[in-house]
Tab-separated table of C-alpha atoms in Angstrom:
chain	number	residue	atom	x	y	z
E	121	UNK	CA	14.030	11.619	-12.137
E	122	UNK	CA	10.896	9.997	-11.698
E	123	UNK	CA	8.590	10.985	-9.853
E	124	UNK	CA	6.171	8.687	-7.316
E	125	UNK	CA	2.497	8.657	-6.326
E	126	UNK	CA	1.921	7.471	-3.029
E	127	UNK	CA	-1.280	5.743	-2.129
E	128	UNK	CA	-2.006	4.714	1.391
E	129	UNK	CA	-4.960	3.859	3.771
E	130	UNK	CA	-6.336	0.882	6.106
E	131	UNK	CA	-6.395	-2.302	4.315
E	132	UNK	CA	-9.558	-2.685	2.137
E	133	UNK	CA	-9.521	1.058	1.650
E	134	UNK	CA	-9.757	1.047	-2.003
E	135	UNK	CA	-6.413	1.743	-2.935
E	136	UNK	CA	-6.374	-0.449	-5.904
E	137	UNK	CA	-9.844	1.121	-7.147
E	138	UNK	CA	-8.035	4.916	-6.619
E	139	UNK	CA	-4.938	3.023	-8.733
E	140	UNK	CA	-7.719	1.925	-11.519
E	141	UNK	CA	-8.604	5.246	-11.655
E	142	UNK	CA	-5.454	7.144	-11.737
E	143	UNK	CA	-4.517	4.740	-15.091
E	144	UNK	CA	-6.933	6.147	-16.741
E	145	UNK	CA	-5.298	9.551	-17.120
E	146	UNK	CA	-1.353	8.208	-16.637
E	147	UNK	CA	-1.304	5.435	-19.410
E	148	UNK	CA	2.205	4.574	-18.396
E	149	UNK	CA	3.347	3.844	-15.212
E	150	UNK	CA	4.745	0.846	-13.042
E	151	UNK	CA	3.109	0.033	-9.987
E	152	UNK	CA	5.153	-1.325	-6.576
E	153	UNK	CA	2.840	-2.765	-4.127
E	154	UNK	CA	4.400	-2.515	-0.502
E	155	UNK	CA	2.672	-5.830	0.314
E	156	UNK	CA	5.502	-7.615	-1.910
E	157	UNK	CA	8.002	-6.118	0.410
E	158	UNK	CA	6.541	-8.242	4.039
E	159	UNK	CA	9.072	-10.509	5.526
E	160	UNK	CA	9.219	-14.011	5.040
E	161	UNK	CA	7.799	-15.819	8.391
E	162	UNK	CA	8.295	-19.232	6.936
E	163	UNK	CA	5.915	-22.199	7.342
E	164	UNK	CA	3.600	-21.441	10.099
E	165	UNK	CA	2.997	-23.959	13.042
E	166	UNK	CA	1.464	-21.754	15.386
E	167	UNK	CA	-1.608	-19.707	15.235
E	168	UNK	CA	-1.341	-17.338	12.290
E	169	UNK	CA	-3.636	-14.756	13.621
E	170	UNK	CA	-0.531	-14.322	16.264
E	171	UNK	CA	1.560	-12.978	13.507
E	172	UNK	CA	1.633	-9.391	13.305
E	173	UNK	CA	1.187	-8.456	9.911
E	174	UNK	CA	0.189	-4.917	10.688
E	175	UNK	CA	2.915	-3.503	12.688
E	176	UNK	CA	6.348	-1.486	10.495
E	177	UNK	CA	8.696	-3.770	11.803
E	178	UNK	CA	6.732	-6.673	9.288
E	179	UNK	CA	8.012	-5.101	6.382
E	180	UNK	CA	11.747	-5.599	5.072
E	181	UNK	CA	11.945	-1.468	5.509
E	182	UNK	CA	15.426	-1.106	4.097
E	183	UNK	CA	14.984	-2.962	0.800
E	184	UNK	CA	11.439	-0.948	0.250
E	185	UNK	CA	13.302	2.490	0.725
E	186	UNK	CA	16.579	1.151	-1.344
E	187	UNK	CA	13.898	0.228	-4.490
E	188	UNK	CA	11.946	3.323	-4.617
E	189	UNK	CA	15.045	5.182	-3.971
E	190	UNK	CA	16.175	3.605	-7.404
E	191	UNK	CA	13.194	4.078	-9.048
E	192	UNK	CA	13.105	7.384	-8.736
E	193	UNK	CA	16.674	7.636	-10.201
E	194	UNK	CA	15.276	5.664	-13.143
E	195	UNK	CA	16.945	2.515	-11.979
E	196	UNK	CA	15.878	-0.797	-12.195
E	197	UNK	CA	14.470	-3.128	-9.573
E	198	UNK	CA	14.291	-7.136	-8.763
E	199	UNK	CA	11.093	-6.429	-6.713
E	200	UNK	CA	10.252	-9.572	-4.866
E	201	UNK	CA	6.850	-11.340	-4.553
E	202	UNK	CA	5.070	-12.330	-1.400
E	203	UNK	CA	3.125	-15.660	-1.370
E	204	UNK	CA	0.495	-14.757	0.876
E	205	UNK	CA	-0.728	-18.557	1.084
E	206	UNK	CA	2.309	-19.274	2.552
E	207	UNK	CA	3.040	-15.981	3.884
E	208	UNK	CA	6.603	-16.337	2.432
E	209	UNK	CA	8.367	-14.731	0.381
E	210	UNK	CA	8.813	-16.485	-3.464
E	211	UNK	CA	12.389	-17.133	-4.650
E	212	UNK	CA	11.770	-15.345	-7.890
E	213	UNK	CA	11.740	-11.987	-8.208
E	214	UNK	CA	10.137	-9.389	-11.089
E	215	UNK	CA	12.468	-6.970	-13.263
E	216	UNK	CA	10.789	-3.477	-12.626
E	217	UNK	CA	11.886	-0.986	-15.289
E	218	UNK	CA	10.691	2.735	-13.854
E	219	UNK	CA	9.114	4.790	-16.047
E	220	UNK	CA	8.199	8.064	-16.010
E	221	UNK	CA	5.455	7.537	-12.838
E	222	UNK	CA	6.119	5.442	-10.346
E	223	UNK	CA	3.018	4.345	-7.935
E	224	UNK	CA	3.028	2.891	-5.062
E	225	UNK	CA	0.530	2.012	-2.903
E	226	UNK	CA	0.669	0.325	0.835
E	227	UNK	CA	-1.251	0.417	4.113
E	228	UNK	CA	2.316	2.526	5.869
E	229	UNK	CA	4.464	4.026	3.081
E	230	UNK	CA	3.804	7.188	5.211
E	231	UNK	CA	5.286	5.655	8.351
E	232	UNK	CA	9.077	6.499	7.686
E	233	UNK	CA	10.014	9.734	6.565
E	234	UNK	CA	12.729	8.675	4.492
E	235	UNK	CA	10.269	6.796	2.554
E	236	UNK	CA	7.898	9.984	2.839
E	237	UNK	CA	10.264	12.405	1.312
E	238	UNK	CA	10.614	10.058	-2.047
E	239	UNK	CA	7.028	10.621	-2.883
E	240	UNK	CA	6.156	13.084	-4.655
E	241	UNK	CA	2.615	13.082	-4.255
E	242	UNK	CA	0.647	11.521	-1.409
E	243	UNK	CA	-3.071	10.402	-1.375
E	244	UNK	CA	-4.695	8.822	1.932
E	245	UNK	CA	-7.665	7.003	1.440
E	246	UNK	CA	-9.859	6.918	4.367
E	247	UNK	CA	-12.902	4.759	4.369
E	248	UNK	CA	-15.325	3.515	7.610
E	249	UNK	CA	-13.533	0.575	9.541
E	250	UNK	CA	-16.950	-1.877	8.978
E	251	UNK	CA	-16.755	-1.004	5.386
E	252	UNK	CA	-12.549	-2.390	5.278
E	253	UNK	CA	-13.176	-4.867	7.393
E	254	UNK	CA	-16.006	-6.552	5.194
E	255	UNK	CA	-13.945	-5.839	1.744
E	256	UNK	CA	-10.835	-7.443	4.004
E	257	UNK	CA	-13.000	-10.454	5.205
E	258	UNK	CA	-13.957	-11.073	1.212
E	259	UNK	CA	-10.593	-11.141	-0.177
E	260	UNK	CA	-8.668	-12.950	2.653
E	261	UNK	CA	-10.923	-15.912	2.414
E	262	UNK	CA	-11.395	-15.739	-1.410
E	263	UNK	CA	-7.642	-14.948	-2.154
E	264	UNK	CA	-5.950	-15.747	0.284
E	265	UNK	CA	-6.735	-19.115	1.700
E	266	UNK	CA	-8.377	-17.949	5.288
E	267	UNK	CA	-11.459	-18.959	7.367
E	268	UNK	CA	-13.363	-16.788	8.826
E	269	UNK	CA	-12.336	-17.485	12.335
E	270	UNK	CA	-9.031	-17.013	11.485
E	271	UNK	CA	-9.586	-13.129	9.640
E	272	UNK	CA	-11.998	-12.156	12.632
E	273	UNK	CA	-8.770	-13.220	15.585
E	274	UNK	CA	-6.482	-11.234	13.114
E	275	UNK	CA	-8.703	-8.031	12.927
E	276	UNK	CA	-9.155	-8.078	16.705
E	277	UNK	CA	-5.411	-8.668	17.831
E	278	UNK	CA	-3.043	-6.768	15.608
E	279	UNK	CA	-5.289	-5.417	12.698
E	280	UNK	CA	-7.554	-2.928	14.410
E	281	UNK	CA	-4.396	-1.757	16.887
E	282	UNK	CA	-2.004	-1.594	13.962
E	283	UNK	CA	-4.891	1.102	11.958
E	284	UNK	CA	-4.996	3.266	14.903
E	285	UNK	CA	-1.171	3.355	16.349
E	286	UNK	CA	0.117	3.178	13.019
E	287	UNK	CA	-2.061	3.830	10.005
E	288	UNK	CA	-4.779	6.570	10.383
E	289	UNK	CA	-1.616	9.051	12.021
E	290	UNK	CA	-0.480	9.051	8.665
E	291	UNK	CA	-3.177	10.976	6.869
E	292	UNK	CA	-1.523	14.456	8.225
E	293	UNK	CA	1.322	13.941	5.245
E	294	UNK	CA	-1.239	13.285	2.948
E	295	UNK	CA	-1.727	15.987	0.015
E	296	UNK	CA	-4.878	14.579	-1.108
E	297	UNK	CA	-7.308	12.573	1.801
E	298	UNK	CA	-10.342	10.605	-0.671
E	299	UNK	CA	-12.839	9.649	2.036
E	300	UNK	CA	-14.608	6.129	0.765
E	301	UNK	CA	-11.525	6.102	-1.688
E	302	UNK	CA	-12.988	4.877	-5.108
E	303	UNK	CA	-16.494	5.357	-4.582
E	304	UNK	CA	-16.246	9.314	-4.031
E	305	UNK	CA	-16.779	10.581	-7.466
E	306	UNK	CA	-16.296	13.933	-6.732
E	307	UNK	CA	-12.649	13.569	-5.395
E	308	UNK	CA	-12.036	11.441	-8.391
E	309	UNK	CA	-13.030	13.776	-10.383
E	310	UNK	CA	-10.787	16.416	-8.649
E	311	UNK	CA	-8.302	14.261	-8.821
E	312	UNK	CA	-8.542	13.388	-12.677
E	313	UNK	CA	-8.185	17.126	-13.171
E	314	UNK	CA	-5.167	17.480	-11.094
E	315	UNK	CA	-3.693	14.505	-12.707
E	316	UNK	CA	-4.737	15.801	-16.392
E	317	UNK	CA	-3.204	19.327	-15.887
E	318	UNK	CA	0.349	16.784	-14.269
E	319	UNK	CA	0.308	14.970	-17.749
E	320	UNK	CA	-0.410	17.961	-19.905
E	321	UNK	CA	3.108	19.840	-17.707
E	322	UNK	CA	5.496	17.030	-17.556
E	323	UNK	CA	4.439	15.682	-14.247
E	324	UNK	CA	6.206	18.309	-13.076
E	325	UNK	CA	4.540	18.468	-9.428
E	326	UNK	CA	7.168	19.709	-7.607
């Protein structure tokens, strides 16, 4: 079986800079992104920042748990792709062939304990709410099509509510909490270790 790495936090947390890292000692690995996995809200023609992006019920739950479930049986996937211009979901879909790590990485792949007990190992990343919110601001705009008007009326409605009745509850599953996620060399460097010593046994971490 394969077994899954679990990286979760706030969004703008530095999850993708912990991922960067963790490559560096796993060399092989697929990466699932729970982002793919939001539900298609169609063409908007209301106010998007009344679309709550950061509440469970946003994400198609049942096809997220029935993919990693797979995964970890060494099964392949048709993981879908989210157009977040268009906050729809695309029509095509990427093969996913598992390999011997699976990451995955998502602001609430600790919410549902059916999702919980696939991973294998689980890392919270937990960085200062003005520090997310500026990395947030910076990619939404520059990736993802928003003003800032329209980030700041998101943050205040659903995004700030969703990290404290939803996200930050999560860090008691973690295994591993990295506080400023991948600026904190010294849990990096704890982690590299950890992750060394998992390559060097067969990733044999449970």
């Amino acid at each position: 079986m394969a077994k899954i790495i679990g990286i979760s936090g706030g969004s703008g947390s530095g999850k993708t800079t912990v991922v960067s890292k963790i490559s560096e000692f796993i060399p092989e690995f697929v990466l699932i992104s729970q982002d793919n996995y939001y539900k298609s809200v169609g063409d908007y023609e209301h106010e998007f920042s009344k679309v709550n992006f950061d509440h469970p019920d946003a994400f198609d739950n049942n096809l997220f748990y029935e993919h990693l479930k797979n995964l970890k049986k060494n099964n392949p996937i048709d993981m879908p792709l989210y157009d977040f211009i268009n906050h729809k979901r695309q029509l095509k879909t990427v093969l996913v062939v598992p390999t011997p790590v699976v990451i995955v990485e998502g602001i609430m792949i600790f919410v549902e304990e059916r999702v919980r007990n696939l991973i294998d190992l689980k890392i919270y990343i937990d960085t200062p709410n003005d520090i997310r919110f500026i990395r947030r601001l910076r990619r939404d705009i520059s990736k993802r099509g928003r003003t800032l008007e329209s980030v700041i009326d998101q943050y205040l409605n659903t995004t700030r509510w969703g990290y404290y009745r939803f996200i930050e509850p999560t860090k008691e599953y973690a295994d591993l909490i990295i506080p400023e996620g991948g600026h904190n060399d010294k849990a990096l460097y704890v982690l590299s270790t950890f992750l060394k010593s998992l390559s060097k046994e067969g990733l044999d971490f449970i």
